[in-house]
Short mmCIF file of C-alpha atoms in Angstrom, two decimals:
data_model
loop_
_atom_site.label_atom_id
_atom_site.label_comp_id
_atom_site.label_asym_id
_atom_site.label_seq_id
_atom_site.Cartn_x
_atom_site.Cartn_y
_atom_site.Cartn_z
CA MET C 1 14.62 16.67 35.46
CA ASN C 2 13.38 14.12 33.32
CA ALA C 3 10.74 13.00 36.16
CA ILE C 4 9.55 16.50 36.17
CA THR C 5 7.75 16.91 32.91
CA ALA C 6 7.12 12.80 32.35
CA VAL C 7 4.61 13.56 35.10
CA PRO C 8 1.56 14.49 33.31
CA ASP C 9 2.61 11.80 30.53
CA GLN C 10 1.84 9.31 32.67
CA ALA C 11 -0.89 10.83 34.17
CA ALA C 12 -2.42 11.37 30.92
CA PRO C 13 -5.41 9.26 29.84
CA ILE C 14 -3.00 7.44 26.80
CA ALA C 15 -5.72 4.68 26.03
CA GLN C 16 -7.97 7.04 25.62
CA ARG C 17 -6.19 9.05 22.39
CA LEU C 18 -5.87 8.24 19.21
CA PRO C 19 -1.86 7.42 19.71
CA GLY C 20 -0.05 9.80 17.81
CA ASP C 21 -0.49 12.14 15.08
CA ARG C 22 -4.46 12.70 14.17
CA ASP C 23 -4.26 13.35 10.92
CA VAL C 24 -1.82 10.41 10.18
CA TRP C 25 -4.91 8.13 11.15
CA ILE C 26 -5.92 8.95 7.64
CA PHE C 27 -3.11 8.03 5.94
CA ILE C 28 -3.29 4.52 8.36
CA CYS C 29 -7.32 4.07 7.22
CA ALA C 30 -6.70 4.90 3.70
CA GLU C 31 -4.02 2.21 3.24
CA LEU C 32 -6.14 -0.72 5.33
CA LEU C 33 -8.51 0.84 2.98
CA MET C 34 -6.15 0.03 -0.27
CA PHE C 35 -5.25 -3.06 1.28
CA GLY C 36 -9.15 -3.38 1.38
CA ALA C 37 -9.74 -4.07 -1.47
CA PHE C 38 -6.62 -5.84 -2.22
CA PHE C 39 -7.89 -8.64 -0.56
CA ILE C 40 -11.69 -8.35 -2.14
CA ALA C 41 -10.13 -8.82 -5.93
CA TYR C 42 -8.03 -11.43 -3.84
CA ILE C 43 -11.34 -13.12 -2.48
CA VAL C 44 -13.09 -12.92 -5.91
CA ASN C 45 -10.55 -14.45 -8.31
CA ARG C 46 -9.97 -16.84 -5.75
CA ALA C 47 -13.67 -17.76 -5.91
CA SER C 48 -13.33 -18.33 -9.90
CA GLU C 49 -10.23 -20.71 -10.11
CA LEU C 50 -10.84 -22.04 -6.73
CA ALA C 51 -9.54 -24.68 -7.46
CA VAL C 52 -6.07 -22.90 -9.62
CA PHE C 53 -5.00 -21.03 -6.40
CA ASN C 54 -6.28 -24.22 -4.32
CA ASP C 55 -2.70 -26.27 -6.09
CA SER C 56 -0.82 -23.66 -6.08
CA GLN C 57 -1.19 -22.50 -2.31
CA ARG C 58 0.30 -26.13 -1.09
CA THR C 59 3.51 -25.05 -3.35
CA LEU C 60 3.83 -21.96 -1.32
CA ASP C 61 6.28 -22.40 1.73
CA ARG C 62 4.24 -22.51 4.66
CA THR C 63 7.44 -22.15 7.34
CA CYS C 64 8.78 -19.41 5.38
CA GLY C 65 5.12 -17.43 6.19
CA VAL C 66 5.11 -18.41 9.97
CA ILE C 67 8.98 -17.30 9.95
CA ASN C 68 8.18 -13.90 8.84
CA THR C 69 4.28 -13.64 11.12
CA LEU C 70 6.52 -14.11 14.00
CA ILE C 71 9.07 -11.70 13.29
CA LEU C 72 6.67 -8.84 12.83
CA ILE C 73 4.69 -9.92 16.05
CA SER C 74 7.63 -9.74 18.09
CA SER C 75 9.73 -6.54 16.16
CA SER C 76 5.59 -4.96 16.49
CA TRP C 77 6.42 -6.36 20.88
CA ALA C 78 9.75 -4.91 20.88
CA VAL C 79 8.57 -1.51 19.40
CA VAL C 80 5.87 -1.19 22.27
CA GLN C 81 8.86 -1.95 24.13
CA ALA C 82 10.32 1.23 22.92
CA LEU C 83 7.34 2.67 23.39
CA ALA C 84 7.33 2.17 26.82
CA ALA C 85 10.23 2.95 27.77
CA ALA C 86 9.91 6.06 26.52
CA ARG C 87 6.98 6.99 28.35
CA SER C 88 8.68 5.43 31.83
CA ARG C 89 11.36 7.99 30.53
CA ARG C 90 14.04 4.50 30.60
CA PRO C 91 16.24 6.38 27.47
CA GLN C 92 18.92 3.61 26.94
CA LEU C 93 16.23 1.34 26.61
CA ILE C 94 14.06 3.48 24.14
CA SER C 95 17.07 2.58 21.45
CA THR C 96 17.95 -0.69 22.05
CA TYR C 97 14.38 -1.76 21.26
CA LEU C 98 13.76 -0.21 18.21
CA GLY C 99 17.38 -1.86 17.14
CA VAL C 100 14.91 -4.53 17.73
CA ALA C 101 12.49 -3.85 15.47
CA ILE C 102 15.38 -3.18 13.33
CA ALA C 103 16.68 -5.77 12.79
CA LEU C 104 13.90 -8.25 12.77
CA GLY C 105 12.51 -6.06 9.93
CA VAL C 106 15.39 -6.51 7.76
CA ALA C 107 15.31 -10.46 8.73
CA PHE C 108 11.91 -9.95 7.26
CA MET C 109 12.92 -8.74 3.92
CA LEU C 110 15.77 -11.54 3.97
CA VAL C 111 13.49 -13.92 4.89
CA LYS C 112 11.46 -12.78 1.90
CA VAL C 113 14.19 -12.83 -0.46
CA PHE C 114 14.97 -16.14 -0.14
CA GLU C 115 11.41 -17.33 -0.88
CA TYR C 116 11.33 -15.50 -4.31
CA THR C 117 14.59 -16.46 -5.17
CA ALA C 118 13.62 -20.03 -4.98
CA LYS C 119 9.80 -19.62 -6.38
CA PHE C 120 11.94 -18.00 -9.12
CA GLU C 121 14.15 -21.07 -9.11
CA ALA C 122 11.04 -23.20 -9.78
CA GLY C 123 9.90 -20.98 -12.81
CA LEU C 124 7.52 -19.63 -10.73
CA SER C 125 6.54 -15.97 -11.27
CA MET C 126 3.91 -13.78 -11.70
CA LEU C 127 2.82 -14.81 -14.79
CA THR C 128 2.60 -18.39 -13.75
CA ASN C 129 -0.98 -18.27 -13.09
CA THR C 130 -3.52 -15.39 -11.10
CA PHE C 131 -2.76 -17.52 -7.63
CA TYR C 132 1.24 -16.35 -8.43
CA MET C 133 0.56 -13.18 -9.57
CA PHE C 134 -1.54 -12.36 -6.32
CA TYR C 135 0.85 -13.38 -4.02
CA PHE C 136 3.92 -11.84 -5.77
CA CYS C 137 2.05 -8.20 -5.68
CA LEU C 138 -0.06 -8.22 -2.36
CA THR C 139 3.72 -9.73 -0.99
CA MET C 140 5.69 -7.14 -3.40
CA ILE C 141 3.52 -4.52 -2.06
CA HIS C 142 3.65 -5.02 1.46
CA LEU C 143 7.21 -5.65 1.05
CA MET C 144 7.35 -2.32 0.05
CA HIS C 145 5.50 -0.93 3.61
CA VAL C 146 8.70 -2.71 5.05
CA VAL C 147 10.79 -1.15 3.79
CA ALA C 148 8.97 2.17 4.66
CA GLY C 149 8.90 1.00 7.93
CA THR C 150 11.98 0.05 8.43
CA VAL C 151 13.40 3.28 7.55
CA ILE C 152 11.51 5.01 9.56
CA LEU C 153 12.37 3.08 13.24
CA THR C 154 15.42 3.67 11.69
CA VAL C 155 15.24 7.38 11.68
CA MET C 156 13.15 7.23 15.00
CA TRP C 157 16.04 5.46 16.19
CA ASN C 158 18.78 7.58 15.03
CA LYS C 159 16.84 10.49 17.09
CA ALA C 160 16.44 8.08 20.31
CA ARG C 161 20.56 7.74 19.73
CA ALA C 162 20.45 11.56 20.33
CA GLY C 163 18.29 11.52 23.15
CA GLY C 164 15.54 13.00 20.92
CA TYR C 165 12.56 11.32 23.16
CA ASP C 166 14.13 11.89 26.42
CA SER C 167 11.95 14.71 27.47
CA GLY C 168 9.20 16.38 25.23
CA PRO C 169 6.26 15.16 23.79
CA LEU C 170 6.31 11.07 21.85
CA GLN C 171 3.66 12.06 19.45
CA GLY C 172 6.47 11.17 16.08
CA LEU C 173 7.49 8.26 17.95
CA GLU C 174 4.23 7.58 18.62
CA THR C 175 3.12 7.92 15.34
CA GLY C 176 6.28 5.52 13.43
CA ALA C 177 5.00 2.87 16.06
CA SER C 178 0.92 2.65 14.37
CA TYR C 179 2.30 2.77 10.86
CA TRP C 180 4.15 -0.33 12.20
CA HIS C 181 1.71 -2.22 13.64
CA MET C 182 -0.72 -1.51 10.58
CA VAL C 183 2.48 -3.46 8.22
CA ASP C 184 2.81 -5.97 11.17
CA LEU C 185 -1.56 -5.73 11.07
CA LEU C 186 -1.19 -6.66 7.45
CA TRP C 187 0.74 -9.28 6.72
CA ILE C 188 -0.87 -10.85 8.94
CA PHE C 189 -3.91 -10.53 6.82
CA LEU C 190 -1.73 -11.40 3.84
CA PHE C 191 -0.54 -14.44 5.74
CA ALA C 192 -3.29 -15.88 6.69
CA LEU C 193 -5.10 -15.20 2.59
CA LEU C 194 -2.62 -16.14 1.01
CA TYR C 195 -0.80 -19.15 2.75
CA LEU C 196 -4.04 -20.24 5.08
CA LEU C 197 -7.05 -19.82 3.33
CA ARG C 198 -8.07 -23.58 2.06
CA MET Q 1 0.71 44.51 -12.01
CA ASP Q 2 -0.84 45.89 -9.05
CA GLU Q 3 -1.77 43.08 -6.35
CA LYS Q 4 -5.84 43.30 -7.04
CA THR Q 5 -5.06 42.29 -11.23
CA SER Q 6 -2.28 39.40 -9.87
CA LEU Q 7 -4.66 37.66 -7.72
CA ARG Q 8 -7.18 37.86 -10.00
CA TYR Q 9 -4.55 35.66 -11.86
CA GLU Q 10 -4.21 33.36 -8.94
CA LEU Q 11 -7.62 32.29 -8.40
CA ILE Q 12 -8.14 31.98 -12.70
CA SER Q 13 -4.80 29.62 -12.34
CA ALA Q 14 -6.91 27.94 -9.40
CA TRP Q 15 -10.08 27.09 -11.52
CA CYS Q 16 -7.89 25.82 -14.06
CA GLY Q 17 -8.21 22.94 -11.47
CA PRO Q 18 -11.78 22.45 -11.99
CA ALA Q 19 -11.30 22.91 -15.24
CA PHE Q 20 -9.30 20.48 -16.17
CA PHE Q 21 -10.88 17.94 -13.43
CA ILE Q 22 -14.32 18.54 -15.63
CA THR Q 23 -12.56 18.41 -19.45
CA PHE Q 24 -10.94 15.55 -18.41
CA ILE Q 25 -13.63 13.03 -17.30
CA ILE Q 26 -15.44 14.26 -20.00
CA PHE Q 27 -12.87 14.19 -23.12
CA TRP Q 28 -10.53 11.26 -22.01
CA VAL Q 29 -12.33 9.45 -20.08
CA ILE Q 30 -15.59 9.31 -20.95
CA ILE Q 31 -15.74 10.29 -24.97
CA GLY Q 32 -12.13 8.91 -25.22
CA HIS Q 33 -13.70 5.87 -24.28
CA ASN Q 34 -11.49 5.47 -21.86
CA LEU Q 35 -14.33 4.29 -19.40
CA PRO Q 36 -13.91 1.32 -18.79
CA ASN Q 37 -10.88 1.85 -21.28
CA PRO Q 38 -9.46 -1.37 -23.95
CA SER Q 39 -7.58 -4.02 -22.40
CA PRO Q 40 -4.15 -5.58 -22.85
CA ALA Q 41 -5.46 -8.44 -23.51
CA LEU Q 42 -7.40 -8.36 -27.00
CA SER Q 43 -5.91 -9.27 -29.46
CA ALA Q 44 -4.11 -6.74 -32.41
CA VAL Q 45 -7.59 -7.77 -34.60
CA ASP Q 46 -9.92 -6.61 -32.02
CA LEU Q 47 -8.35 -3.90 -30.80
CA ALA Q 48 -8.02 -2.37 -33.68
CA ALA Q 49 -11.76 -3.01 -34.42
CA ARG Q 50 -12.37 -1.45 -31.36
CA TYR Q 51 -11.21 1.93 -33.11
CA ILE Q 52 -12.71 1.92 -36.27
CA GLU Q 53 -15.85 1.36 -34.25
CA ASN Q 54 -15.40 4.55 -32.31
CA LEU Q 55 -13.30 6.66 -34.65
CA GLY Q 56 -14.50 9.98 -34.20
CA GLN Q 57 -15.05 10.42 -30.74
CA ILE Q 58 -11.83 8.51 -30.12
CA ARG Q 59 -10.54 11.39 -32.48
CA LEU Q 60 -11.76 13.59 -30.39
CA GLY Q 61 -11.71 12.71 -26.84
CA PHE Q 62 -7.86 12.42 -27.31
CA ILE Q 63 -7.31 15.30 -29.21
CA ILE Q 64 -8.99 18.28 -27.22
CA SER Q 65 -7.69 16.34 -24.04
CA LEU Q 66 -4.19 17.37 -25.94
CA ILE Q 67 -5.35 20.99 -25.52
CA THR Q 68 -7.53 20.81 -22.53
CA VAL Q 69 -4.47 19.00 -20.13
CA VAL Q 70 -2.57 22.17 -20.10
CA PHE Q 71 -5.29 23.63 -17.14
CA TYR Q 72 -2.92 21.53 -15.20
CA MET Q 73 0.01 23.72 -16.48
CA PRO Q 74 -1.74 27.19 -14.32
CA TRP Q 75 -2.72 24.54 -11.61
CA THR Q 76 0.81 23.60 -11.00
CA CYS Q 77 1.90 27.39 -10.98
CA VAL Q 78 -0.61 28.57 -8.07
CA LEU Q 79 0.33 25.70 -6.55
CA THR Q 80 3.97 26.95 -6.99
CA VAL Q 81 3.08 30.40 -5.39
CA GLN Q 82 1.97 28.89 -2.79
CA MET Q 83 4.15 27.24 -1.09
CA TRP Q 84 6.59 29.02 -1.90
CA ARG Q 85 4.98 31.92 -0.24
CA ILE Q 86 4.93 28.97 2.83
CA GLU Q 87 8.77 27.79 2.47
CA GLY Q 88 10.30 30.69 1.69
CA LYS Q 89 14.24 31.83 1.03
CA ALA Q 90 14.88 28.51 -0.27
CA PRO Q 91 12.01 26.89 -2.11
CA VAL Q 92 12.72 23.33 -2.91
CA LEU Q 93 9.91 21.82 -2.62
CA SER Q 94 7.56 24.33 -4.38
CA LEU Q 95 10.22 23.54 -7.38
CA LEU Q 96 9.94 20.04 -7.36
CA GLN Q 97 5.98 20.16 -7.50
CA LEU Q 98 6.66 22.63 -10.79
CA LEU Q 99 8.77 20.14 -11.96
CA GLY Q 100 6.74 17.21 -11.02
CA GLY Q 101 3.31 19.36 -12.51
CA ALA Q 102 4.69 20.11 -15.55
CA LEU Q 103 6.33 16.82 -16.25
CA THR Q 104 2.64 15.20 -15.39
CA VAL Q 105 1.98 16.93 -17.97
CA MET Q 106 3.78 15.97 -20.38
CA VAL Q 107 3.17 12.27 -19.49
CA VAL Q 108 -0.81 12.50 -19.80
CA SER Q 109 -0.21 14.65 -22.62
CA PHE Q 110 2.29 11.92 -24.85
CA SER Q 111 0.06 8.53 -24.07
CA ALA Q 112 -3.08 10.34 -25.73
CA MET Q 113 -0.76 11.74 -28.15
CA PHE Q 114 -0.15 7.59 -28.58
CA TRP Q 115 -3.24 6.92 -29.47
CA VAL Q 116 -4.07 9.47 -31.90
CA VAL Q 117 -1.47 8.03 -33.80
CA ALA Q 118 -3.32 4.74 -33.44
CA ALA Q 119 -6.48 6.03 -34.60
CA PHE Q 120 -5.06 8.49 -37.54
CA ARG Q 121 -4.13 5.02 -40.03
CA PRO Q 122 -6.91 2.56 -38.26
CA GLU Q 123 -6.70 1.02 -41.83
CA ARG Q 124 -2.89 0.12 -41.42
CA ASP Q 125 -1.83 -2.99 -40.16
CA PRO Q 126 -3.17 -3.90 -36.50
CA ALA Q 127 0.12 -5.30 -34.76
CA ILE Q 128 1.04 -1.00 -34.94
CA THR Q 129 -2.19 -0.15 -33.93
CA GLN Q 130 -1.69 -2.23 -30.98
CA MET Q 131 1.95 -1.52 -30.23
CA LEU Q 132 0.85 2.35 -30.32
CA THR Q 133 -1.77 1.69 -27.59
CA ASP Q 134 0.56 -0.38 -24.99
CA THR Q 135 2.72 2.60 -25.28
CA GLY Q 136 0.00 4.98 -24.25
CA TRP Q 137 -1.08 2.72 -21.83
CA LEU Q 138 2.49 2.02 -20.17
CA CYS Q 139 3.78 5.91 -20.99
CA ILE Q 140 1.01 6.95 -18.75
CA ASP Q 141 0.82 4.38 -16.00
CA LEU Q 142 4.33 3.83 -15.93
CA GLN Q 143 5.55 7.45 -15.14
CA TYR Q 144 3.15 8.42 -12.47
CA ALA Q 145 6.28 8.85 -10.12
CA CYS Q 146 6.89 12.70 -11.38
CA THR Q 147 3.25 13.15 -10.04
CA THR Q 148 4.21 11.22 -6.85
CA LEU Q 149 6.93 13.35 -6.20
CA GLN Q 150 4.47 16.47 -6.84
CA MET Q 151 2.22 15.66 -4.51
CA VAL Q 152 4.48 14.45 -2.02
CA ALA Q 153 6.60 17.78 -2.06
CA ALA Q 154 2.67 20.22 -1.71
CA ALA Q 155 2.24 17.42 1.12
CA LEU Q 156 5.46 18.34 3.17
CA VAL Q 157 5.45 22.00 1.98
CA GLY Q 158 1.57 21.22 3.66
CA LEU Q 159 2.23 20.12 6.88
CA ALA Q 160 5.68 22.36 7.60
CA ASP Q 161 3.10 25.18 6.83
CA LYS Q 162 2.13 26.98 10.37
CA ARG Q 163 0.03 29.66 9.86
CA ALA Q 164 -3.19 30.08 11.88
CA VAL Q 165 -4.85 29.51 8.32
CA PRO Q 166 -2.89 27.10 6.65
CA LEU Q 167 -2.99 26.57 3.03
CA PHE Q 168 -4.29 22.28 3.20
CA PRO Q 169 -5.51 20.87 6.94
CA ARG Q 170 -3.35 18.69 8.03
CA TRP Q 171 -5.38 15.59 6.80
CA VAL Q 172 -5.35 16.41 3.42
CA CYS Q 173 -1.51 16.46 3.36
CA TYR Q 174 -1.84 13.25 4.96
CA LEU Q 175 -4.20 12.01 2.18
CA THR Q 176 -2.60 13.33 -0.64
CA ILE Q 177 1.26 11.36 0.48
CA TRP Q 178 -1.20 8.16 0.15
CA CYS Q 179 -2.71 9.18 -2.51
CA GLY Q 180 0.46 9.29 -4.53
CA ILE Q 181 1.76 5.84 -2.62
CA SER Q 182 -1.38 4.47 -4.07
CA PHE Q 183 -0.31 4.46 -7.67
CA PHE Q 184 2.71 1.90 -7.30
CA PRO Q 185 0.34 -0.72 -7.85
CA ALA Q 186 0.10 1.05 -11.46
CA SER Q 187 4.20 -0.31 -12.30
CA LEU Q 188 2.91 -4.05 -12.61
CA THR Q 189 1.07 -2.78 -15.54
CA GLY Q 190 4.77 -3.10 -17.12
CA VAL Q 191 4.32 -7.38 -17.31
CA LEU Q 192 0.53 -8.20 -16.25
CA LYS Q 193 -2.22 -8.43 -19.17
CA THR Q 194 -4.71 -9.40 -16.63
CA GLY Q 195 -6.43 -9.51 -14.02
CA PRO Q 196 -6.91 -6.26 -11.36
CA PHE Q 197 -3.08 -5.47 -11.62
CA ALA Q 198 -3.23 -4.93 -15.43
CA TRP Q 199 -3.68 -1.68 -16.96
CA ASN Q 200 -7.93 -1.76 -17.24
CA GLY Q 201 -7.86 -3.35 -13.35
CA ALA Q 202 -9.40 -2.13 -9.99
CA LEU Q 203 -5.77 -1.79 -8.29
CA SER Q 204 -3.98 -0.60 -11.22
CA TYR Q 205 -6.43 1.91 -12.95
CA TYR Q 206 -10.31 2.53 -11.55
CA ILE Q 207 -8.18 3.15 -7.50
CA PRO Q 208 -5.17 5.33 -8.74
CA TYR Q 209 -6.53 7.35 -11.31
CA PHE Q 210 -9.52 7.77 -8.57
CA CYS Q 211 -7.12 8.40 -6.12
CA TRP Q 212 -4.89 11.26 -8.37
CA LEU Q 213 -8.47 13.10 -9.16
CA CYS Q 214 -9.48 13.10 -5.63
CA TRP Q 215 -6.11 14.83 -4.43
CA TYR Q 216 -6.34 16.80 -6.78
CA THR Q 217 -10.06 18.11 -6.91
CA THR Q 218 -9.26 18.54 -3.63
CA ALA Q 219 -6.61 20.45 -2.93
CA SER Q 220 -8.21 22.54 -5.82
CA VAL Q 221 -10.97 23.54 -3.07
CA TYR Q 222 -7.76 24.66 -0.38
CA MET Q 223 -6.10 26.55 -2.81
CA ILE Q 224 -9.30 28.48 -4.22
CA LYS Q 225 -10.18 29.24 -0.52
CA ASP Q 226 -6.63 30.42 0.30
CA VAL Q 227 -7.31 33.04 -2.94
CA ARG Q 228 -10.26 34.19 -1.94
CA ARG Q 229 -8.76 34.63 1.78
CA ARG Q 230 -6.04 36.82 0.49
CA MET Q 231 -8.80 38.89 -1.80
CA SER Q 232 -10.99 39.66 1.18
CA GLY Q 233 -7.61 40.36 3.26
CA ALA Q 234 -5.90 42.43 0.11
CA SER Q 235 -8.54 45.26 0.76
CA VAL Q 236 -7.77 46.18 4.92
CA PRO Q 237 -4.18 47.09 5.01
CA ALA Q 238 -2.91 43.51 6.54
CA THR Q 239 -0.04 41.67 4.85
CA SER Q 240 -0.27 40.53 0.94
CA ARG Q 241 1.81 37.40 1.69
CA GLY Q 242 -1.13 36.30 4.45
CA PHE Q 243 1.74 35.80 7.26
CA VAL Q 244 0.08 35.35 10.24
CA PRO Q 245 3.31 36.10 12.49
CA GLY Q 246 4.72 34.27 15.89
CA MET Q 247 2.24 31.03 14.59
CA SER Q 248 4.48 28.06 15.51
CA VAL Q 249 3.55 25.05 17.47
#
């Protein structure tokens, strides 16, 4: 039964169209523009207080940053696998991979909480200096996106478990996946700017 | 009330959108000296001096703003009615939007009122003037969630609108949600006094306020179009509700 509906989907030139709801890309582009503004503000402020930024950056826990980067890249991979499973109509695997992506999203939050706690215990806050203001504000705003993305993944996971992607269009799944990749992409930029840029 | 009159009131209410936008820019932004707005890092004495230097304009700007802000109310009402037609029997989101719009008026009003009070006795202790200014800015910058809810509710109903010609195109709905979310950095104004996240910063002031007005103007255009469409349809024997039965995706 599923094979009949799967044929046109597989035949569709997936690479030639925008995945997910076309209009959601307005939202994603707007999000990228917003973070673009954050990054420009960071670069501009950094240029005027280079020494403060470089000194403060040394106190960041780069290991946590690297772990979180790996976590998000892996979760993006899991989402790609979930979508691939849905496209090849292997419903069992969709929820498994989405579950992995959700677990990784939660792991990202835990690492972040650990990192923030260590900073607060060391007496650092967003009022310490301009670098820490950016560090806390940008990572917290990004963290809110991770939380929202994890909620979206959980909704999709629930739907997958109920068999919602066994047949029919996969637009919802593609839309959620696109959002999650955006969250991942933004973190890669944030990681490079906050932890690495010298 | 006959349909023609009713539609006319709807149209006037929808045009209150542009009226709010223009008067807000003139009185709140320009005459009220909010471009640029006072820095939270200003000392109490400097802030008091800023009021004294621009006393007449600040008073005029915010006192008139307190009147023209109510243009937001008929606009919110017509949006509620337009959403209600889409939502049908249980208009939860339409009513949420109505509440959000009504409370937005109060949030904007109260902040301007604190500044009017600050300008009322410019000779008083500058520390009090500073506190009133702080209260006004934090009042408008920290209570944006009412407006965010209004916007998200409107967007969700817009996305569920399956008529041939919907109230809002889908891209407007997603833009609306994003504009509502763009207010979140403004919460940082409760802590920071300098930088782009302070209440005079690009990321907590210029971008969120621009997004708010950008949504408001875009929504106004489509709301006016919707009323006009029904006005032109009212003469022919179509349903006044503008439904196209059987249209679903």
